[in-house]
mmCIF file of C-alpha atoms and ligand atoms in Angstrom:
data_model
loop_
_atom_site.group_PDB
_atom_site.id
_atom_site.type_symbol
_atom_site.label_atom_id
_atom_site.label_comp_id
_atom_site.label_asym_id
_atom_site.label_seq_id
_atom_site.Cartn_x
_atom_site.Cartn_y
_atom_site.Cartn_z
ATOM 1 C CA MET H 1 13.682 8.801 76.970
ATOM 2 C CA THR H 2 14.599 5.231 76.143
ATOM 3 C CA ASP H 3 15.239 4.407 72.500
ATOM 4 C CA ASP H 4 15.694 0.735 73.329
ATOM 5 C CA VAL H 5 13.199 -1.149 71.161
ATOM 6 C CA ALA H 6 13.321 -4.205 73.459
ATOM 7 C CA GLU H 7 12.320 -2.046 76.423
ATOM 8 C CA HIS H 8 9.334 -0.605 74.535
ATOM 9 C CA ALA H 9 8.334 -4.107 73.445
ATOM 10 C CA ALA H 10 8.522 -5.445 77.005
ATOM 11 C CA ARG H 11 6.502 -2.500 78.336
ATOM 12 C CA PHE H 12 3.732 -3.061 75.788
ATOM 13 C CA ASP H 13 3.831 -6.863 76.225
ATOM 14 C CA GLU H 14 2.972 -6.249 79.855
ATOM 15 C CA LYS H 15 -0.021 -4.024 79.154
ATOM 16 C CA ALA H 16 -1.277 -5.802 75.990
ATOM 17 C CA GLY H 17 -4.115 -7.678 77.719
ATOM 18 C CA GLU H 18 -5.611 -4.499 79.155
ATOM 19 C CA TYR H 19 -4.681 -2.062 76.367
ATOM 20 C CA ASP H 20 -8.094 -2.005 74.673
ATOM 21 C CA ASP H 21 -9.943 -1.685 77.999
ATOM 22 C CA GLY H 22 -7.652 1.146 79.084
ATOM 23 C CA ASP H 23 -8.875 4.634 79.712
ATOM 24 C CA HIS H 24 -7.862 6.197 76.388
ATOM 25 C CA SER H 25 -7.956 9.973 76.286
ATOM 26 C CA PRO H 26 -10.456 11.818 74.068
ATOM 27 C CA GLU H 27 -7.426 13.153 72.165
ATOM 28 C CA TYR H 28 -6.180 9.607 71.447
ATOM 29 C CA ARG H 29 -9.649 8.634 70.192
ATOM 30 C CA GLN H 30 -9.931 11.758 68.034
ATOM 31 C CA CYS H 31 -6.462 11.138 66.617
ATOM 32 C CA ARG H 32 -7.294 7.478 65.846
ATOM 33 C CA ASP H 33 -10.529 8.500 64.075
ATOM 34 C CA LEU H 34 -8.735 11.187 62.047
ATOM 35 C CA VAL H 35 -6.027 8.735 60.951
ATOM 36 C CA ILE H 36 -8.717 6.293 59.770
ATOM 37 C CA GLU H 37 -10.552 9.093 57.936
ATOM 38 C CA HIS H 38 -7.455 10.575 56.278
ATOM 39 C CA ALA H 39 -6.174 7.145 55.228
ATOM 40 C CA ALA H 40 -8.946 7.348 52.579
ATOM 41 C CA VAL H 41 -8.334 3.730 51.660
ATOM 42 C CA ASP H 42 -9.517 2.269 48.334
ATOM 43 C CA ALA H 43 -10.588 -1.323 47.699
ATOM 44 C CA ASP H 44 -7.356 -2.205 45.872
ATOM 45 C CA ASP H 45 -5.008 -0.606 48.423
ATOM 46 C CA ILE H 46 -2.335 -2.419 50.408
ATOM 47 C CA VAL H 47 -2.103 -0.646 53.768
ATOM 48 C CA LEU H 48 0.752 -0.791 56.261
ATOM 49 C CA ASP H 49 0.081 0.136 59.900
ATOM 50 C CA LEU H 50 3.340 0.735 61.776
ATOM 51 C CA GLY H 51 3.223 0.408 65.565
ATOM 52 C CA THR H 52 -0.147 -1.265 65.031
ATOM 53 C CA GLY H 53 -0.481 -2.364 68.663
ATOM 54 C CA THR H 54 -3.740 -4.279 69.091
ATOM 55 C CA GLY H 55 -4.751 -3.276 65.557
ATOM 56 C CA ALA H 56 -7.039 -0.315 66.280
ATOM 57 C CA ILE H 57 -6.312 1.313 62.934
ATOM 58 C CA ALA H 58 -5.449 -1.790 60.876
ATOM 59 C CA LEU H 59 -8.666 -3.625 61.721
ATOM 60 C CA ALA H 60 -10.809 -0.531 61.159
ATOM 61 C CA LEU H 61 -9.352 -0.146 57.650
ATOM 62 C CA ALA H 62 -9.437 -3.815 56.629
ATOM 63 C CA SER H 63 -12.969 -3.811 55.204
ATOM 64 C CA ASP H 64 -12.077 -0.913 52.865
ATOM 65 C CA ALA H 65 -8.690 -2.271 51.731
ATOM 66 C CA ASP H 66 -7.402 -5.132 49.657
ATOM 67 C CA ARG H 67 -4.886 -6.103 52.343
ATOM 68 C CA VAL H 68 -3.680 -4.682 55.637
ATOM 69 C CA ILE H 69 -0.255 -5.340 57.129
ATOM 70 C CA GLY H 70 0.196 -4.607 60.843
ATOM 71 C CA ARG H 71 3.689 -4.360 62.278
ATOM 72 C CA ASP H 72 4.823 -3.871 65.864
ATOM 73 C CA VAL H 73 7.706 -4.740 68.178
ATOM 74 C CA SER H 74 5.465 -6.204 70.898
ATOM 75 C CA GLU H 75 4.391 -9.839 70.435
ATOM 76 C CA GLY H 76 1.833 -9.316 73.200
ATOM 77 C CA MET H 77 0.126 -6.473 71.330
ATOM 78 C CA LEU H 78 0.328 -8.412 68.030
ATOM 79 C CA GLY H 79 -1.296 -11.430 69.709
ATOM 80 C CA GLN H 80 -4.259 -9.273 70.726
ATOM 81 C CA ALA H 81 -4.558 -7.908 67.190
ATOM 82 C CA ARG H 82 -4.562 -11.428 65.706
ATOM 83 C CA GLU H 83 -7.191 -12.564 68.198
ATOM 84 C CA LYS H 84 -9.440 -9.599 67.382
ATOM 85 C CA ALA H 85 -9.064 -10.228 63.637
ATOM 86 C CA ALA H 86 -10.036 -13.888 64.086
ATOM 87 C CA GLU H 87 -13.020 -13.017 66.292
ATOM 88 C CA ALA H 88 -14.256 -10.480 63.723
ATOM 89 C CA GLY H 89 -13.685 -12.881 60.805
ATOM 90 C CA ILE H 90 -11.224 -10.468 59.175
ATOM 91 C CA GLU H 91 -9.052 -12.454 56.775
ATOM 92 C CA ASN H 92 -7.200 -9.726 54.879
ATOM 93 C CA ALA H 93 -5.201 -8.388 57.843
ATOM 94 C CA GLU H 94 -1.922 -9.961 58.910
ATOM 95 C CA PHE H 95 0.142 -9.048 61.942
ATOM 96 C CA ASP H 96 3.821 -9.736 62.436
ATOM 97 C CA THR H 97 6.936 -8.354 64.065
ATOM 98 C CA GLY H 98 8.435 -5.279 62.452
ATOM 99 C CA ARG H 99 9.833 -1.951 63.535
ATOM 100 C CA PHE H 100 9.757 1.493 62.031
ATOM 101 C CA ARG H 101 13.268 1.266 60.678
ATOM 102 C CA GLU H 102 12.906 -2.382 59.563
ATOM 103 C CA PRO H 103 9.210 -2.922 58.901
ATOM 104 C CA ASN H 104 9.569 -6.476 57.596
ATOM 105 C CA VAL H 105 7.548 -5.730 54.459
ATOM 106 C CA ASP H 106 8.760 -7.091 51.135
ATOM 107 C CA SER H 107 6.528 -5.213 48.689
ATOM 108 C CA ASP H 108 5.547 -1.631 47.997
ATOM 109 C CA VAL H 109 2.423 -0.401 49.772
ATOM 110 C CA ASP H 110 -0.235 2.171 48.817
ATOM 111 C CA VAL H 111 -0.952 3.747 52.189
ATOM 112 C CA VAL H 112 1.080 3.851 55.405
ATOM 113 C CA VAL H 113 -0.601 4.785 58.678
ATOM 114 C CA SER H 114 0.750 5.078 62.190
ATOM 115 C CA ASN H 115 -0.995 6.175 65.355
ATOM 116 C CA PHE H 116 0.498 7.065 68.735
ATOM 117 C CA ALA H 117 3.693 5.077 68.162
ATOM 118 C CA MET H 118 6.398 7.115 66.432
ATOM 119 C CA HIS H 119 6.921 9.382 69.455
ATOM 120 C CA HIS H 120 8.790 6.478 71.086
ATOM 121 C CA LEU H 121 11.643 7.110 68.632
ATOM 122 C CA SER H 122 14.315 9.785 68.906
ATOM 123 C CA ASP H 123 14.092 12.560 66.310
ATOM 124 C CA ALA H 124 17.027 11.055 64.370
ATOM 125 C CA ASP H 125 15.297 7.658 64.343
ATOM 126 C CA LYS H 126 12.008 9.280 63.283
ATOM 127 C CA ARG H 127 13.825 10.786 60.327
ATOM 128 C CA ASP H 128 15.298 7.371 59.406
ATOM 129 C CA ALA H 129 11.859 5.775 59.805
ATOM 130 C CA ILE H 130 10.276 8.364 57.507
ATOM 131 C CA ASP H 131 12.976 7.643 54.902
ATOM 132 C CA VAL H 132 12.213 3.915 55.177
ATOM 133 C CA ILE H 133 8.487 4.632 54.783
ATOM 134 C CA ALA H 134 9.172 6.781 51.707
ATOM 135 C CA GLY H 135 11.177 3.846 50.309
ATOM 136 C CA LEU H 136 7.998 1.744 50.346
ATOM 137 C CA ALA H 137 6.574 4.224 47.802
ATOM 138 C CA PRO H 138 3.159 4.830 49.387
ATOM 139 C CA ASP H 139 0.848 7.421 47.822
ATOM 140 C CA ARG H 140 -0.003 8.609 51.314
ATOM 141 C CA PHE H 141 1.422 8.491 54.829
ATOM 142 C CA VAL H 142 -0.914 9.459 57.673
ATOM 143 C CA LEU H 143 0.793 10.038 61.001
ATOM 144 C CA GLY H 144 -1.260 10.553 64.151
ATOM 145 C CA ASP H 145 0.858 11.050 67.212
ATOM 146 C CA VAL H 146 2.036 13.026 70.165
ATOM 147 C CA MET H 147 3.727 16.013 68.511
ATOM 148 C CA LEU H 148 4.522 19.477 69.747
ATOM 149 C CA PHE H 149 2.672 22.404 68.194
ATOM 150 C CA GLY H 150 4.167 24.723 70.813
ATOM 151 C CA GLU H 151 6.410 24.374 73.826
ATOM 152 C CA ALA H 152 6.606 20.968 75.541
ATOM 153 C CA ASP H 153 4.705 20.990 78.813
ATOM 154 C CA PRO H 154 5.805 18.127 81.090
ATOM 155 C CA GLU H 155 2.671 18.667 83.196
ATOM 156 C CA GLU H 156 0.495 17.546 80.290
ATOM 157 C CA PRO H 157 -0.589 13.910 80.155
ATOM 158 C CA PHE H 158 0.670 13.164 76.650
ATOM 159 C CA TYR H 159 4.327 13.534 77.355
ATOM 160 C CA SER H 160 6.266 11.200 79.631
ATOM 161 C CA PRO H 161 9.971 12.024 79.236
ATOM 162 C CA ALA H 162 11.046 8.584 80.520
ATOM 163 C CA VAL H 163 9.542 6.767 77.537
ATOM 164 C CA ASP H 164 8.424 9.427 75.054
ATOM 165 C CA ASP H 165 10.284 11.791 72.773
ATOM 166 C CA PRO H 166 7.709 13.716 70.765
ATOM 167 C CA ALA H 167 9.034 15.824 67.911
ATOM 168 C CA THR H 168 7.912 19.301 67.037
ATOM 169 C CA VAL H 169 5.566 19.541 64.081
ATOM 170 C CA GLY H 170 8.330 21.475 62.304
ATOM 171 C CA VAL H 171 10.834 18.623 62.673
ATOM 172 C CA LEU H 172 8.290 16.119 61.339
ATOM 173 C CA ALA H 173 7.285 18.394 58.452
ATOM 174 C CA ASP H 174 10.953 18.840 57.459
ATOM 175 C CA ALA H 175 11.627 15.091 57.619
ATOM 176 C CA LEU H 176 8.543 14.375 55.503
ATOM 177 C CA THR H 177 9.344 16.940 52.835
ATOM 178 C CA ASP H 178 13.036 15.913 52.768
ATOM 179 C CA ALA H 179 11.847 12.338 52.122
ATOM 180 C CA GLY H 180 9.841 13.507 49.098
ATOM 181 C CA PHE H 181 6.377 13.904 50.621
ATOM 182 C CA ALA H 182 4.176 16.985 50.363
ATOM 183 C CA LEU H 183 2.333 17.855 53.567
ATOM 184 C CA THR H 184 -1.330 18.151 52.525
ATOM 185 C CA ALA H 185 -3.140 18.410 55.868
ATOM 186 C CA VAL H 186 -2.304 19.199 59.468
ATOM 187 C CA GLU H 187 -4.915 18.424 62.121
ATOM 188 C CA ARG H 188 -4.208 19.913 65.518
ATOM 189 C CA VAL H 189 -6.092 17.827 68.081
ATOM 190 C CA HIS H 190 -4.341 19.320 71.101
ATOM 191 C CA GLU H 191 -1.226 21.420 71.724
ATOM 192 C CA GLN H 192 0.679 18.104 71.913
ATOM 193 C CA VAL H 193 -1.350 15.797 69.669
ATOM 194 C CA GLY H 194 -1.959 15.951 65.945
ATOM 195 C CA VAL H 195 -2.345 14.223 62.617
ATOM 196 C CA LEU H 196 -0.160 14.921 59.590
ATOM 197 C CA VAL H 197 -1.148 13.811 56.110
ATOM 198 C CA ALA H 198 1.737 13.472 53.661
ATOM 199 C CA GLU H 199 1.276 12.645 49.996
ATOM 200 C CA ARG H 200 4.071 11.385 47.815
ATOM 201 C CA ALA H 201 4.953 14.048 45.314
ATOM 202 C CA GLY H 202 3.635 13.016 41.908
ATOM 203 C CA ALA H 203 1.326 10.314 43.285
ATOM 204 C CA ASP H 204 -2.020 9.964 41.509
ATOM 205 C CA GLN H 205 -4.561 11.536 43.909
ATOM 206 C CA THR H 206 -7.686 10.356 42.078
HETATM 207 C C1 SAM R 301 0.458 3.530 72.297
HETATM 208 S S1 SAM R 301 0.585 2.075 71.298
HETATM 209 C C2 SAM R 301 -0.418 2.515 69.883
HETATM 210 C C3 SAM R 301 -0.988 1.310 69.216
HETATM 211 C C4 SAM R 301 -1.976 1.600 68.066
HETATM 212 N N1 SAM R 301 -1.316 2.234 66.939
HETATM 213 C C5 SAM R 301 -3.140 2.423 68.519
HETATM 214 O O1 SAM R 301 -3.420 3.461 67.913
HETATM 215 O O2 SAM R 301 -3.825 1.999 69.479
HETATM 216 C C6 SAM R 301 2.260 2.196 70.664
HETATM 217 C C7 SAM R 301 2.728 0.950 69.951
HETATM 218 O O3 SAM R 301 3.972 1.241 69.289
HETATM 219 C C8 SAM R 301 4.775 0.081 69.367
HETATM 220 N N2 SAM R 301 6.177 0.467 69.129
HETATM 221 C C9 SAM R 301 7.040 1.105 69.968
HETATM 222 N N3 SAM R 301 8.228 1.279 69.366
HETATM 223 C C10 SAM R 301 8.116 0.738 68.112
HETATM 224 C C11 SAM R 301 9.012 0.596 67.006
HETATM 225 N N4 SAM R 301 10.269 1.055 67.060
HETATM 226 N N5 SAM R 301 8.557 -0.010 65.888
HETATM 227 C C12 SAM R 301 7.286 -0.481 65.807
HETATM 228 N N6 SAM R 301 6.402 -0.378 66.832
HETATM 229 C C13 SAM R 301 6.813 0.222 67.966
HETATM 230 C C14 SAM R 301 4.485 -0.476 70.751
HETATM 231 O O4 SAM R 301 4.851 -1.824 70.892
HETATM 232 C C15 SAM R 301 2.972 -0.253 70.863
HETATM 233 O O5 SAM R 301 2.241 -1.367 70.421
#
């Protein structure tokens, strides 16, 4: 697994133009839809989408939110997201460079979402990223990703050891609770794909 951010960025720059036309798995689509649903965004919410890519989640949430911030390491993917926002006339979504551990966000946010991106980080970096996310004081963090509910199976399509490093659900749950979140929902989409919903302890859930 490479944990070199520049390598991930270059890889996604290369595929940015075709990413939306790609043959996404049913599990990816289910995960994306569950993240959007569990984000449960309100009209006055500021939403941060980390590893936003071409903005699949960010743009879907924009009409429900006050403001959406998309961050990614790939300029190519961000360019596609900006183009899609302009074409759709979406004015409350902005896309800029930022990484999990340094999201380039200067205010607190209400909801953080991330879909199919965090598995590119090592487990130690995931833990750091979750601490950074907790530092932004969101009420809710919704993580859809490749994650291991059982044993890793290299034959399965969701796990490519050269570029991916999915964590077990247990590792993610520990990191989330250590960072002060309470795990309020676990959606198992596939043995290696799921959605975790984490609420900040003490956050107003109304
Ligand atoms: C498989 S795409 C998912 C994009 C989008 N979230 C979606 O659901 O379609 C993974 C994205 O994560 C981004 N990424 C990889 N490492 C990252 C990091 N350390 N910080 C932020 N984004 C990262 C990649 O550039 C890529 O755009």
